[in-house]
RNA sequence: GCUCCCGUAGCUCAGUGGAUAGAGCAUCUGCCUUCUAAGCAGAGGGUCGCUGGUUCGAGUCCAGCCGGGGGUACCA
């Protein structure tokens, strides 16, 4: 029996006892963890609630403590419970039978971690879209927050048994791509062949996406005739509009050039993400959404269902709009959201509604697909295309994309208004699905502290210096590039590993440094809750000490070191002793119970219980769609283990029963810690 | 104007209506002959922005105010 099952059983007991004893039906029974282990493993503050309900129904006033006393006996009857105490003003504190439970935790430990990662195919498919970086420049740390939150959420869902499809939307026909194309064509005066040659000549440390990063900022200046404070030049802006139009139309030299630029940037961005262990199932592109007429189909359905209104007069005359009454219109801002412009073209939000309908299997159209990338372990990423695949073999071997039951869009919180429109648009077309199927997984941006800007050599205005943080901007070239930061982390980690482990090979050291760097970066981005603005700080991001990924990895490495050095006889003996303790009549049961008694027993037991709560943490993290919950849990487990590790000399322990208990608790902990880190996308190195 | 988010230790942040509000960093003091100190222990540090309300119980819920940030495009 897992802790969660035991907790459910107890809850049902409380419900039944309340009903029998007081004739009161409790709806929600909250349980909590007492502040200290010596107060018990679980507490029900249910007597307070009951006192109120009894007074309401019978008018009789009963003290909570007396109520708790009456419930106590009903819970004590359970075999997994050693005793129940009434404490404080009326808390019902439950003490588990430690020896029995430890024995079953060890038995479940291997099976338990295995079932965590096994997906149950019966569940409906969840769709997660994340990353979705405009393919016109290198990824910066703000983009990486998106990807790491998205990827970790995917891992958490999978750990909770869900089936998940991962999408990375590619806006290959948008203004941002057009801008870089303007740069290549009108500033650099390059042809497609020139760009190819340039691309091949670039050094690995400054690849194509870095080149585009710089070029993109130059385009911004170009539009202002190279004066940062100057006016936008309408003649030059016309180049942008023409370029954008050509890219959208397709089948012309500008579009071919743009496709090369966008595709190369996608490749670079995927390389960056691969460094962090982030991959995708499919890359849906805007070009296919346009050319396979997704919008036309969605438009039809939205007109049929009355989701859109045609405006015959007023400011929005000639437009198709979606009413939006939660905002009040003013002189400056219209209440309704325009979906189709008066010139007949569709807005981005409109295209997004069509895409969302496809994700939910409600559009009645599908993309064509081709293979984009095969990873070294055989995993494949597909990309959309307008042409049907000729090769039927590849078509057969690819998964079915789209048609999910729930869609999670990882998009920063500044886009919550258009996301709201998308959700409502979908619900209007498909009321049977409703708004619940569309989830905007919003997160706040990563901003730069004025100090971090200074460190990057960026000059700030006096006004900016007074601000709490400065928004990153691809347009201004203002940001910390992801690869630069990963490189710095790897260099720092490598010098530590070199100092600590001269005995291992260069390749092993590089691998270890890489794992540490990824652990540091992913944990840094996950420890903040989604709605916290991260004011990026180099010192904090580059740290390997305190509440960091490497701290958690280090705890797991230490735990593994015990088992590398522990001899086989001790392992076998530990397993036997704890196994035998499952029998309530056995001598081992009494001995194990003795080890888990008292202050020292509390300390050991609290680690076992915390480790056993991984599935709870995963479930809670998934339900709240908040990876930070799991990150905090993982850190707390690592912290508890480090304390345990410091207090006990496990291998040298002479009392066989005590050693068996310590070994099994360490074993459960390292398994759970490794599983928790894995759900955060963090690996455990061999050595640190 | 309307709307969403934030305000908790010097700093950065956690905190499903429950017991004495917690971490990390920074400061100070100890601990490497140990299963590796990327670690552990200890100390100092709090009017949970303010004022009311609901509740047996409020950092958490409600209302109002004060301060900060976002959104509210026929941009994406």
XYZ file of C-alpha atoms (C1' of nucleotides) in Angstrom:
764
model
C 0.000 0.000 0.000
C 1.355 3.395 -0.941
C 1.215 6.384 1.359
C -1.409 7.930 -0.849
C -3.643 4.881 -0.631
C -3.204 4.765 3.133
C -4.121 8.418 3.377
C -7.258 7.813 1.296
C -8.231 4.881 3.525
C -7.833 7.039 6.610
C -9.877 9.790 5.074
C -12.702 7.377 4.315
C -12.536 6.102 7.890
C -12.882 9.624 9.204
C -15.809 10.269 6.904
C -17.557 7.063 7.971
C -16.876 7.653 11.671
C -18.185 11.218 11.507
C -21.318 9.924 9.882
C -21.900 7.078 12.349
C -20.973 8.941 15.511
C -22.413 12.389 14.828
C -24.691 11.892 11.824
C -22.757 14.544 9.938
C -21.640 14.117 6.317
C -18.291 15.713 5.566
C -17.597 16.671 1.988
C -13.934 17.583 1.889
C -11.676 16.212 4.570
C -8.397 18.041 4.680
C -5.315 16.289 5.944
C -1.983 17.842 6.711
C 1.492 16.985 7.757
C 2.236 17.901 11.373
C 4.987 20.479 11.786
C 7.273 18.001 13.537
C 7.724 14.251 13.093
C 7.215 13.607 16.813
C 3.653 14.930 16.423
C 2.850 12.157 13.981
C 2.812 11.374 10.280
C -0.552 12.793 9.366
C -3.065 15.109 11.045
C -6.757 15.734 10.557
C -8.054 19.106 11.777
C -11.496 17.632 11.182
C -12.783 18.102 14.739
C -12.934 21.894 14.284
C -15.104 21.530 11.251
C -17.286 18.950 12.979
C -17.783 21.177 16.023
C -19.184 23.838 13.734
C -21.415 21.425 11.803
C -22.766 19.809 14.963
C -23.623 23.202 16.364
C -25.374 24.131 13.129
C -27.505 20.975 12.976
C -28.270 20.305 16.648
C -27.403 23.586 18.334
C -25.246 21.584 20.686
C -21.822 22.965 21.528
C -19.085 20.382 21.748
C -15.385 21.021 22.295
C -13.207 19.909 19.333
C -10.944 17.857 21.597
C -13.862 15.702 22.774
C -14.954 15.145 19.187
C -11.426 14.135 18.208
C -11.325 11.640 21.107
C -14.435 9.943 19.792
C -13.011 9.596 16.282
C -9.721 8.308 17.573
C -10.791 4.693 18.186
C -12.180 4.270 14.675
C -8.765 5.040 13.188
C -6.686 3.051 15.644
C -8.246 -0.179 14.418
C -6.310 -0.051 11.134
C -3.282 -2.367 10.966
C -0.936 0.213 9.418
C -1.575 2.590 12.298
C 0.387 2.251 15.503
C -1.445 4.918 17.446
C -3.566 8.054 17.261
C -3.250 11.070 19.523
C -5.413 14.077 20.113
C -3.230 17.153 20.288
C -3.463 20.914 20.466
C -6.942 22.341 20.271
C -8.292 19.170 18.687
C -5.942 17.829 16.056
C -6.210 14.147 15.311
C -2.606 13.012 14.867
C -1.908 9.684 13.184
C 1.244 7.651 13.797
C 2.001 5.004 11.207
C 3.381 1.598 12.085
C 6.898 2.427 10.945
C 8.414 -1.041 10.708
C 5.495 -2.424 8.709
C 5.372 0.572 6.424
C 9.118 0.668 5.825
C 8.948 -2.959 4.787
C 6.221 -2.277 2.256
C 7.941 0.888 1.002
C 11.051 -1.144 0.245
C 8.928 -3.791 -1.497
C 7.160 -1.133 -3.543
C 10.267 0.910 -4.172
C 11.385 -0.751 -7.384
C 7.907 -1.427 -8.667
C 6.858 2.055 -7.585
C 9.463 3.964 -9.547
C 8.846 1.770 -12.575
C 5.125 2.503 -12.618
C 5.845 6.202 -12.309
C 7.435 6.382 -15.725
C 5.122 3.944 -17.496
C 2.437 5.753 -19.471
C -1.031 4.332 -19.504
C -2.183 4.399 -23.091
C -5.826 4.324 -22.138
C -5.765 7.968 -21.072
C -6.687 10.700 -23.553
C -3.785 12.497 -25.199
C -2.543 15.790 -23.766
C -0.990 18.308 -26.128
C 1.755 20.597 -24.939
C 3.043 23.391 -27.150
C 6.205 25.071 -25.993
C 9.341 26.864 -27.232
C 7.722 28.371 -30.403
C 10.564 30.838 -30.894
C 10.393 33.034 -33.977
C 12.935 31.330 -36.286
C 14.977 34.435 -37.018
C 17.647 34.481 -34.297
C 19.315 32.555 -31.487
C 17.364 31.589 -28.361
C 17.864 33.708 -25.259
C 17.351 32.832 -21.622
C 13.738 34.052 -21.674
C 12.959 31.566 -24.460
C 14.664 28.866 -22.433
C 12.350 29.505 -19.488
C 9.481 28.684 -21.810
C 11.130 25.500 -23.076
C 12.240 24.284 -19.660
C 8.826 24.878 -18.097
C 7.158 23.184 -21.066
C 9.525 20.235 -21.210
C 9.385 19.699 -17.458
C 5.605 19.851 -17.490
C 5.631 17.178 -20.211
C 7.914 14.994 -18.084
C 5.688 15.518 -15.044
C 2.561 14.578 -16.983
C 4.290 11.457 -18.286
C 5.468 10.573 -14.787
C 1.834 10.891 -13.704
C 0.902 8.339 -16.362
C -0.402 10.662 -19.077
C 0.142 10.341 -22.824
C 1.598 13.571 -24.165
C 2.358 15.008 -27.601
C 4.900 17.821 -27.757
C 4.678 20.567 -30.349
C 6.925 23.469 -31.169
C 5.112 25.969 -33.379
C 7.212 27.566 -36.107
C 6.095 31.011 -37.246
C 8.100 30.848 -40.444
C 6.025 33.429 -42.346
C 5.862 36.196 -39.768
C 7.206 39.719 -39.525
C 10.266 38.685 -37.532
C 11.494 36.308 -40.248
C 10.678 38.982 -42.831
C 12.861 41.452 -40.940
C 15.941 39.251 -41.071
C 15.250 38.535 -44.738
C 15.163 42.301 -45.333
C 18.541 42.414 -43.615
C 20.051 39.768 -45.869
C 18.521 41.132 -49.071
C 18.666 44.886 -48.588
C 21.443 45.531 -46.067
C 23.845 42.725 -46.910
C 22.615 42.501 -50.514
C 23.018 38.733 -50.442
C 21.489 36.069 -52.628
C 20.467 32.661 -51.343
C 23.804 31.288 -52.597
C 25.688 34.023 -50.712
C 23.818 33.147 -47.527
C 24.578 29.447 -47.955
C 28.269 30.230 -48.430
C 28.248 32.535 -45.422
C 26.506 29.871 -43.316
C 29.153 27.272 -44.265
C 31.966 29.678 -43.418
C 30.726 30.597 -39.942
C 32.764 29.246 -36.996
C 30.992 26.745 -34.703
C 31.102 29.154 -31.768
C 29.267 31.823 -33.792
C 26.745 29.865 -35.842
C 23.982 31.024 -38.139
C 21.490 31.935 -35.395
C 24.106 34.174 -33.759
C 24.713 35.892 -37.080
C 20.966 36.468 -37.456
C 20.769 37.796 -33.878
C 23.146 40.605 -34.795
C 21.616 41.173 -38.203
C 18.129 41.449 -36.705
C 19.191 44.333 -34.475
C 20.790 46.030 -37.479
C 17.478 45.779 -39.345
C 15.801 47.637 -36.511
C 18.275 50.475 -37.025
C 17.950 50.250 -40.804
C 14.218 51.034 -40.531
C 15.204 54.198 -38.657
C 17.975 55.173 -41.089
C 20.614 54.057 -38.549
C 19.503 56.527 -35.914
C 18.298 54.640 -32.789
C 16.140 57.579 -31.734
C 14.989 58.398 -35.261
C 11.640 58.061 -36.968
C 10.653 54.925 -38.855
C 11.331 55.413 -42.575
C 8.140 54.597 -44.523
C 10.126 53.725 -47.665
C 12.159 51.139 -45.800
C 9.108 49.792 -43.985
C 7.620 49.176 -47.398
C 10.433 46.653 -47.982
C 9.267 44.783 -44.914
C 5.654 44.678 -46.106
C 6.685 43.514 -49.586
C 8.974 40.862 -48.154
C 6.318 39.607 -45.752
C 3.819 39.408 -48.577
C 6.217 37.446 -50.783
C 6.996 35.009 -47.943
C 3.319 34.415 -47.220
C 2.543 33.881 -50.922
C 5.357 31.346 -51.369
C 6.789 29.896 -54.551
C 9.113 32.853 -55.327
C 12.828 33.605 -54.745
C 12.229 35.703 -51.615
C 10.144 32.914 -50.081
C 12.821 30.334 -50.900
C 15.465 32.509 -49.269
C 13.225 33.041 -46.240
C 12.628 29.305 -45.969
C 16.374 28.691 -45.853
C 16.834 31.335 -43.142
C 13.913 30.102 -41.028
C 14.813 26.430 -41.375
C 18.440 27.011 -40.428
C 17.338 28.975 -37.373
C 14.975 26.154 -36.382
C 17.900 23.726 -36.653
C 20.101 25.939 -34.501
C 17.375 26.392 -31.896
C 16.735 22.631 -31.800
C 20.474 22.098 -31.279
C 20.406 24.502 -28.340
C 17.395 22.716 -26.848
C 18.998 19.312 -27.367
C 21.820 20.448 -25.107
C 19.188 20.837 -22.393
C 17.535 17.504 -23.132
C 14.510 19.087 -24.807
C 12.891 17.505 -27.880
C 9.655 17.706 -29.832
C 7.333 15.310 -31.610
C 6.208 17.685 -34.326
C 6.910 21.176 -35.650
C 3.726 22.677 -37.114
C 4.455 25.694 -39.311
C 2.436 28.764 -40.106
C 3.093 28.351 -43.831
C 1.086 25.112 -43.877
C -1.684 26.630 -41.802
C -2.003 29.289 -44.516
C -1.573 27.074 -47.579
C -3.615 24.090 -46.411
C -6.445 26.579 -45.774
C -6.873 25.854 -42.084
C -8.206 29.348 -41.558
C -10.825 29.106 -44.309
C -12.210 25.994 -42.670
C -12.150 27.552 -39.200
C -13.743 30.745 -40.570
C -16.637 28.745 -42.028
C -17.259 27.006 -38.743
C -17.043 30.237 -36.763
C -19.568 31.904 -39.053
C -21.892 28.874 -38.834
C -21.829 28.868 -35.057
C -22.210 32.624 -34.779
C -18.890 33.059 -32.997
C -18.041 35.954 -35.304
C -20.059 39.061 -36.094
C -19.689 41.120 -39.254
C -19.593 44.845 -38.462
C -21.540 46.984 -40.922
C -20.856 50.275 -39.218
C -18.749 52.011 -36.606
C -15.048 51.913 -36.096
C -14.768 48.228 -37.019
C -16.846 48.560 -40.183
C -16.044 45.756 -42.617
C -14.363 43.541 -39.995
C -15.360 40.190 -38.510
C -15.077 40.471 -34.739
C -15.423 38.308 -31.653
C -17.362 40.001 -28.868
C -15.381 40.375 -25.670
C -17.507 41.814 -22.930
C -15.147 41.268 -19.993
C -13.236 44.292 -21.230
C -15.156 47.513 -21.378
C -14.671 49.525 -24.521
C -13.366 53.048 -24.171
C -12.371 55.801 -26.534
C -8.914 54.302 -26.773
C -9.740 50.611 -26.754
C -12.452 48.652 -28.448
C -14.189 45.916 -26.477
C -14.390 43.492 -29.407
C -11.451 41.626 -30.892
C -11.001 41.872 -34.655
C -10.380 38.471 -36.222
C -10.714 39.366 -39.922
C -9.549 42.813 -41.018
C -11.612 45.050 -43.280
C -9.246 44.187 -46.149
C -10.233 40.530 -45.729
C -6.956 39.274 -44.214
C -6.928 37.238 -41.010
C -5.137 38.296 -37.820
C -2.646 36.131 -35.982
C -5.273 35.315 -33.371
C -7.564 33.989 -36.084
C -4.867 31.660 -37.370
C -4.236 30.603 -33.790
C -7.883 29.606 -33.364
C -7.640 27.420 -36.477
C -4.441 25.837 -35.173
C -6.015 25.221 -31.768
C -9.017 23.555 -33.406
C -6.608 21.242 -35.244
C -4.813 20.414 -31.974
C -8.149 19.349 -30.501
C -9.133 17.349 -33.578
C -12.046 19.689 -34.303
C -10.964 21.220 -37.595
C -11.580 18.388 -40.029
C -8.256 19.013 -41.824
C -4.737 17.708 -41.262
C -1.209 18.708 -42.201
C 1.133 16.648 -44.334
C 4.354 15.695 -42.602
C 7.955 14.939 -43.364
C 10.812 13.828 -41.181
C 12.815 16.785 -39.870
C 15.405 15.174 -37.613
C 16.387 11.787 -36.209
C 18.286 11.919 -32.913
C 21.217 9.633 -32.155
C 18.975 7.298 -30.140
C 16.481 7.013 -32.986
C 13.879 9.478 -31.677
C 12.266 11.392 -34.534
C 10.924 14.912 -34.933
C 8.486 15.653 -37.754
C 7.670 18.892 -39.507
C 4.606 19.917 -41.477
C 4.629 20.295 -45.253
C 2.086 21.171 -47.925
C 2.975 18.158 -50.109
C 1.600 14.724 -49.217
C 4.420 12.285 -48.428
C 5.128 10.064 -51.404
C 6.941 7.471 -49.326
C 4.130 5.428 -47.765
C 6.592 3.629 -45.495
C 7.514 6.777 -43.613
C 3.869 7.774 -43.455
C 3.009 4.440 -41.867
C 5.774 4.694 -39.310
C 4.938 8.156 -38.096
C 2.571 8.768 -35.205
C -0.836 10.367 -35.576
C -0.495 14.020 -34.676
C -3.165 16.329 -33.282
C -6.544 15.383 -31.886
C -5.718 15.844 -28.208
C -8.227 16.012 -25.370
C -6.518 18.917 -23.613
C -4.172 21.519 -25.027
C -1.582 23.291 -22.886
C -0.011 26.315 -24.518
C 3.162 27.429 -22.785
C 3.170 31.117 -23.656
C 4.264 34.061 -21.581
C 1.625 35.877 -19.594
C 1.706 38.987 -21.762
C -0.249 36.967 -24.296
C -3.085 36.075 -21.959
C -5.533 38.319 -23.833
C -5.105 36.662 -27.261
C -5.007 33.259 -25.537
C -8.322 34.080 -23.939
C -9.739 34.873 -27.390
C -8.458 31.544 -28.723
C -10.009 29.634 -25.821
C -13.358 31.364 -26.303
C -13.244 30.987 -30.065
C -12.719 27.249 -29.745
C -15.493 26.940 -27.168
C -17.879 28.865 -29.429
C -17.230 26.455 -32.312
C -17.275 23.365 -30.088
C -19.416 23.988 -27.010
C -19.306 20.256 -26.202
C -15.550 20.646 -25.545
C -15.859 24.047 -23.899
C -13.150 26.332 -22.593
C -11.661 23.727 -20.265
C -9.871 21.925 -23.096
C -7.668 24.958 -23.755
C -5.168 25.809 -21.059
C -2.885 28.801 -21.249
C 0.145 27.734 -19.249
C 1.283 31.261 -18.552
C 4.574 32.297 -17.049
C 6.246 35.637 -16.426
C 9.216 36.826 -18.438
C 12.891 36.624 -17.602
C 14.103 40.185 -17.300
C 17.557 41.607 -16.817
C 18.526 43.365 -13.643
C 20.248 46.702 -14.259
C 23.373 45.046 -12.813
C 23.179 42.172 -15.301
C 22.878 44.704 -18.142
C 26.006 46.401 -16.953
C 27.802 43.066 -16.840
C 26.753 42.500 -20.464
C 28.182 45.883 -21.399
C 24.794 47.367 -22.222
C 24.472 51.067 -21.611
C 21.235 52.089 -19.943
C 19.389 55.374 -19.788
C 18.975 56.912 -16.335
C 15.300 56.039 -16.560
C 16.049 52.362 -17.233
C 18.557 52.188 -14.410
C 15.823 53.150 -11.953
C 13.581 50.296 -13.088
C 13.435 47.022 -11.131
C 14.175 45.070 -14.303
C 14.669 45.511 -18.035
C 12.771 43.376 -20.495
C 14.872 41.335 -22.916
C 14.356 42.212 -26.531
C 15.428 40.236 -29.554
C 14.685 43.308 -31.627
C 17.207 45.360 -29.655
C 19.646 42.479 -29.267
C 19.142 42.811 -25.543
C 19.442 39.455 -23.821
C 21.591 36.586 -22.589
C 21.905 34.009 -25.366
C 21.108 30.486 -24.172
C 24.212 28.882 -25.687
C 26.464 31.526 -24.137
C 25.071 30.822 -20.698
C 25.277 27.030 -21.125
C 28.864 27.427 -22.291
C 29.772 29.455 -19.220
C 28.105 26.906 -16.954
C 29.959 24.048 -18.638
C 33.304 25.819 -18.342
C 32.747 26.530 -14.652
C 31.576 22.991 -13.966
C 34.492 21.516 -15.903
C 37.094 23.333 -13.851
C 35.452 22.016 -10.666
C 35.325 18.469 -12.005
C 38.956 18.661 -13.131
C 40.012 19.731 -9.663
C 38.027 16.976 -7.958
C 38.490 14.078 -10.344
C 41.903 13.957 -11.983
C 41.485 10.181 -12.299
C 38.713 10.120 -14.919
C 39.012 10.646 -18.672
C 38.512 13.952 -20.451
C 35.379 12.611 -22.072
C 33.899 11.608 -18.699
C 34.784 14.973 -17.254
C 33.114 16.799 -20.131
C 30.032 14.634 -19.790
C 29.857 15.287 -16.044
C 30.368 19.029 -16.496
C 27.593 19.036 -19.079
C 25.172 17.229 -16.748
C 25.976 19.668 -13.959
C 25.503 22.670 -16.236
C 22.110 21.397 -17.384
C 21.139 20.659 -13.786
C 22.093 24.161 -12.721
C 20.266 25.933 -15.542
C 17.097 23.847 -15.487
C 16.770 24.047 -11.707
C 17.435 27.784 -11.734
C 14.553 28.301 -14.159
C 12.243 25.902 -12.325
C 12.645 27.003 -8.730
C 10.615 30.149 -9.317
C 6.870 29.714 -9.616
C 5.478 30.543 -13.048
C 3.996 33.894 -12.073
C 7.233 35.281 -10.692
C 9.232 37.601 -12.917
C 12.809 36.335 -12.890
C 15.237 39.206 -12.635
C 18.204 37.425 -14.183
C 21.296 37.500 -12.060
C 24.567 35.924 -13.261
C 25.830 35.067 -9.800
C 22.651 33.222 -8.919
C 22.301 31.485 -12.283
C 25.928 30.325 -12.257
C 25.858 29.038 -8.680
C 26.336 25.336 -7.865
C 25.732 25.734 -4.139
C 22.664 26.066 -1.954
C 19.280 25.654 -3.562
C 20.545 24.577 -6.989
C 20.373 21.641 -9.371
C 23.928 20.513 -8.604
C 23.089 20.411 -4.878
C 20.291 17.926 -5.640
C 22.494 15.949 -8.026
C 25.239 15.827 -5.418
C 22.934 14.246 -2.849
C 22.013 11.503 -5.329
C 25.675 10.964 -6.253
C 26.542 10.587 -2.564
C 23.741 8.078 -2.080
C 24.940 6.063 -5.055
C 28.489 6.113 -3.678
C 27.271 4.246 -0.587
C 25.943 1.424 -2.723
C 29.080 1.281 -4.825
C 31.125 0.636 -1.698
C 28.670 -1.447 0.301
C 29.499 -5.147 0.015
C 26.976 -7.634 -1.339
C 26.576 -9.526 1.930
C 25.469 -6.337 3.688
C 22.974 -5.594 0.899
C 21.479 -9.086 1.090
C 21.290 -8.993 4.856
C 19.575 -5.581 4.787
C 16.968 -6.759 2.286
C 16.262 -9.880 4.353
C 15.845 -8.052 7.618
C 13.488 -5.455 6.186
C 11.565 -8.130 4.276
C 11.065 -10.192 7.387
C 9.804 -7.133 9.218
C 6.641 -7.276 7.087
C 5.508 -10.147 9.301
C 3.996 -8.637 12.420
C 4.908 -11.715 14.474
C 8.577 -11.753 13.503
C 11.464 -10.827 15.744
C 12.793 -8.516 13.016
C 9.580 -6.510 13.160
C 10.270 -5.665 16.797
C 13.927 -4.881 16.152
C 13.210 -2.641 13.189
C 10.506 -0.912 15.206
C 13.034 -0.300 17.958
C 15.467 1.364 15.541
C 12.682 3.630 14.326
C 11.690 4.693 17.830
C 12.551 7.831 19.699
C 14.298 10.944 18.546
C 16.835 9.104 16.397
C 14.048 6.988 14.899
C 11.996 10.113 14.112
C 14.899 11.530 12.162
C 15.420 8.400 10.043
C 11.703 7.876 9.586
C 11.062 11.434 8.412
C 13.402 10.883 5.451
C 11.668 7.632 4.469
C 8.277 9.331 4.594
C 9.465 12.332 2.595
C 10.954 10.059 -0.065
C 7.691 8.122 -0.252
C 5.828 11.312 -1.075
C 7.275 11.669 -4.578
C 4.100 10.478 -6.269
C 2.116 13.026 -4.266
C 4.507 15.780 -5.352
C 4.232 14.690 -8.999
C 0.460 14.609 -8.823
C 0.265 17.990 -7.161
C 2.743 19.490 -9.602
C 0.757 18.117 -12.552
C -2.597 19.269 -11.179
C -1.360 22.786 -10.550
C 0.669 22.726 -13.791
C 3.466 24.100 -11.638
C 6.896 22.494 -12.089
C 8.232 24.566 -9.174
C 6.279 22.317 -6.807
C 8.348 19.324 -7.883
C 11.563 21.368 -7.886
C 10.997 22.396 -4.259
C 10.149 18.837 -3.280
C 13.330 17.558 -4.919
C 15.458 20.121 -3.126
C 13.858 19.299 0.217
C 14.453 15.583 -0.334
C 18.095 16.259 -1.226
C 18.476 18.447 1.845
C 16.955 15.806 4.116
C 19.259 13.191 2.624
C 22.374 15.317 3.105
C 21.480 15.703 6.769
C 20.888 11.947 7.106
C 24.150 11.238 5.299
C 26.004 13.497 7.652
C 24.519 11.963 10.797
C 24.976 8.288 10.028
C 27.895 6.192 8.982
C 25.903 3.644 7.076
C 28.520 1.170 5.879
C 30.363 1.203 9.181
C 27.207 0.701 11.269
C 27.734 -2.389 13.438
C 24.193 -3.132 14.577
C 22.844 -5.274 11.713
C 19.218 -4.178 12.122
C 20.138 -0.536 12.338
C 22.360 -0.868 9.291
C 19.534 -2.587 7.419
C 17.193 0.293 8.216
C 19.753 2.922 7.190
C 20.591 1.068 3.982
C 16.971 0.653 2.976
C 16.095 4.277 3.721
C 19.117 5.435 1.711
C 18.095 3.108 -1.104
C 14.508 4.361 -1.230
C 15.769 7.924 -1.137
C 18.248 7.601 -3.987
C 15.631 5.929 -6.179
C 13.060 8.624 -5.514
C 15.581 11.432 -5.821
C 16.764 10.095 -9.175
C 13.165 9.772 -10.378
C 12.334 13.295 -9.179
C 15.385 14.756 -10.928
C 14.536 12.822 -14.070
C 11.084 14.418 -14.100
C 12.874 17.772 -13.905
C 15.028 16.748 -16.884
C 18.153 16.534 -14.709
C 20.520 13.556 -14.847
C 22.565 12.146 -11.979
C 26.278 12.040 -12.864
C 28.479 9.075 -11.925
C 30.748 11.293 -9.850
C 30.810 14.915 -8.855
C -10.706 54.007 -17.704
C -11.157 48.538 -17.662
C -8.451 44.134 -16.509
C -4.683 40.522 -14.735
C -0.368 39.698 -11.627
C 2.896 41.076 -7.632
C 4.113 43.345 -2.441
C 6.654 37.898 3.175
C 14.049 38.373 6.715
C 19.407 43.022 4.277
C 18.788 40.543 -1.031
C 16.200 36.586 -4.173
C 12.097 33.689 -3.322
C 8.630 29.279 -1.081
C 4.380 29.036 1.688
C -3.333 23.264 -0.928
C -7.777 28.365 5.619
C -4.698 25.132 10.384
C -0.126 24.031 15.381
C 5.977 28.178 16.892
C 5.685 31.875 8.914
C 10.288 28.813 6.032
C 14.480 28.154 2.218
C 18.725 29.964 -0.471
C 22.142 33.998 -0.765
C 24.750 37.573 2.197
C 27.004 38.333 7.509
C 29.173 35.910 11.886
C 30.890 31.053 14.562
C 32.256 25.979 14.394
C 33.138 21.012 11.585
C 37.487 17.767 6.238
C 42.327 11.013 8.971
C 35.065 9.762 7.527
C 30.134 6.374 2.484
C 33.906 12.935 -1.616
C 33.124 19.724 2.512
C 29.325 21.261 -4.682
C 28.441 19.273 2.297
C 26.776 19.720 7.759
C 25.666 22.353 12.433
C 24.800 26.966 15.034
C 23.782 32.594 15.552
C 21.579 37.113 14.313
C 17.705 38.881 11.074
C 9.796 39.375 10.383
C 4.207 45.083 12.064
C 3.653 38.827 5.970
C 2.333 46.916 2.084
C -1.957 49.518 5.048
C -7.153 49.474 7.059
C -11.440 46.934 7.868
C -14.387 42.287 7.362
C -15.579 36.728 7.208
C -13.943 32.435 10.389
C -13.098 28.333 16.163
C -8.583 29.764 13.262
C -6.168 34.553 7.948
C 0.484 35.446 5.043
C -3.578 32.548 2.578
C -10.555 34.272 1.576
C -13.579 39.235 0.833
C -13.784 44.815 0.420
C -11.266 49.393 0.189
C -6.755 51.997 -0.091
C -1.104 52.611 -1.113
C 3.108 51.111 -4.133
C 5.249 48.204 -8.579
C 4.653 45.482 -13.264
C 1.853 43.550 -17.571
C -2.291 43.575 -20.989
C -6.212 46.218 -23.180
C -3.460 46.878 -32.104
C -7.282 46.114 -38.585
C 1.440 43.958 -34.795
C 3.117 39.086 -33.965
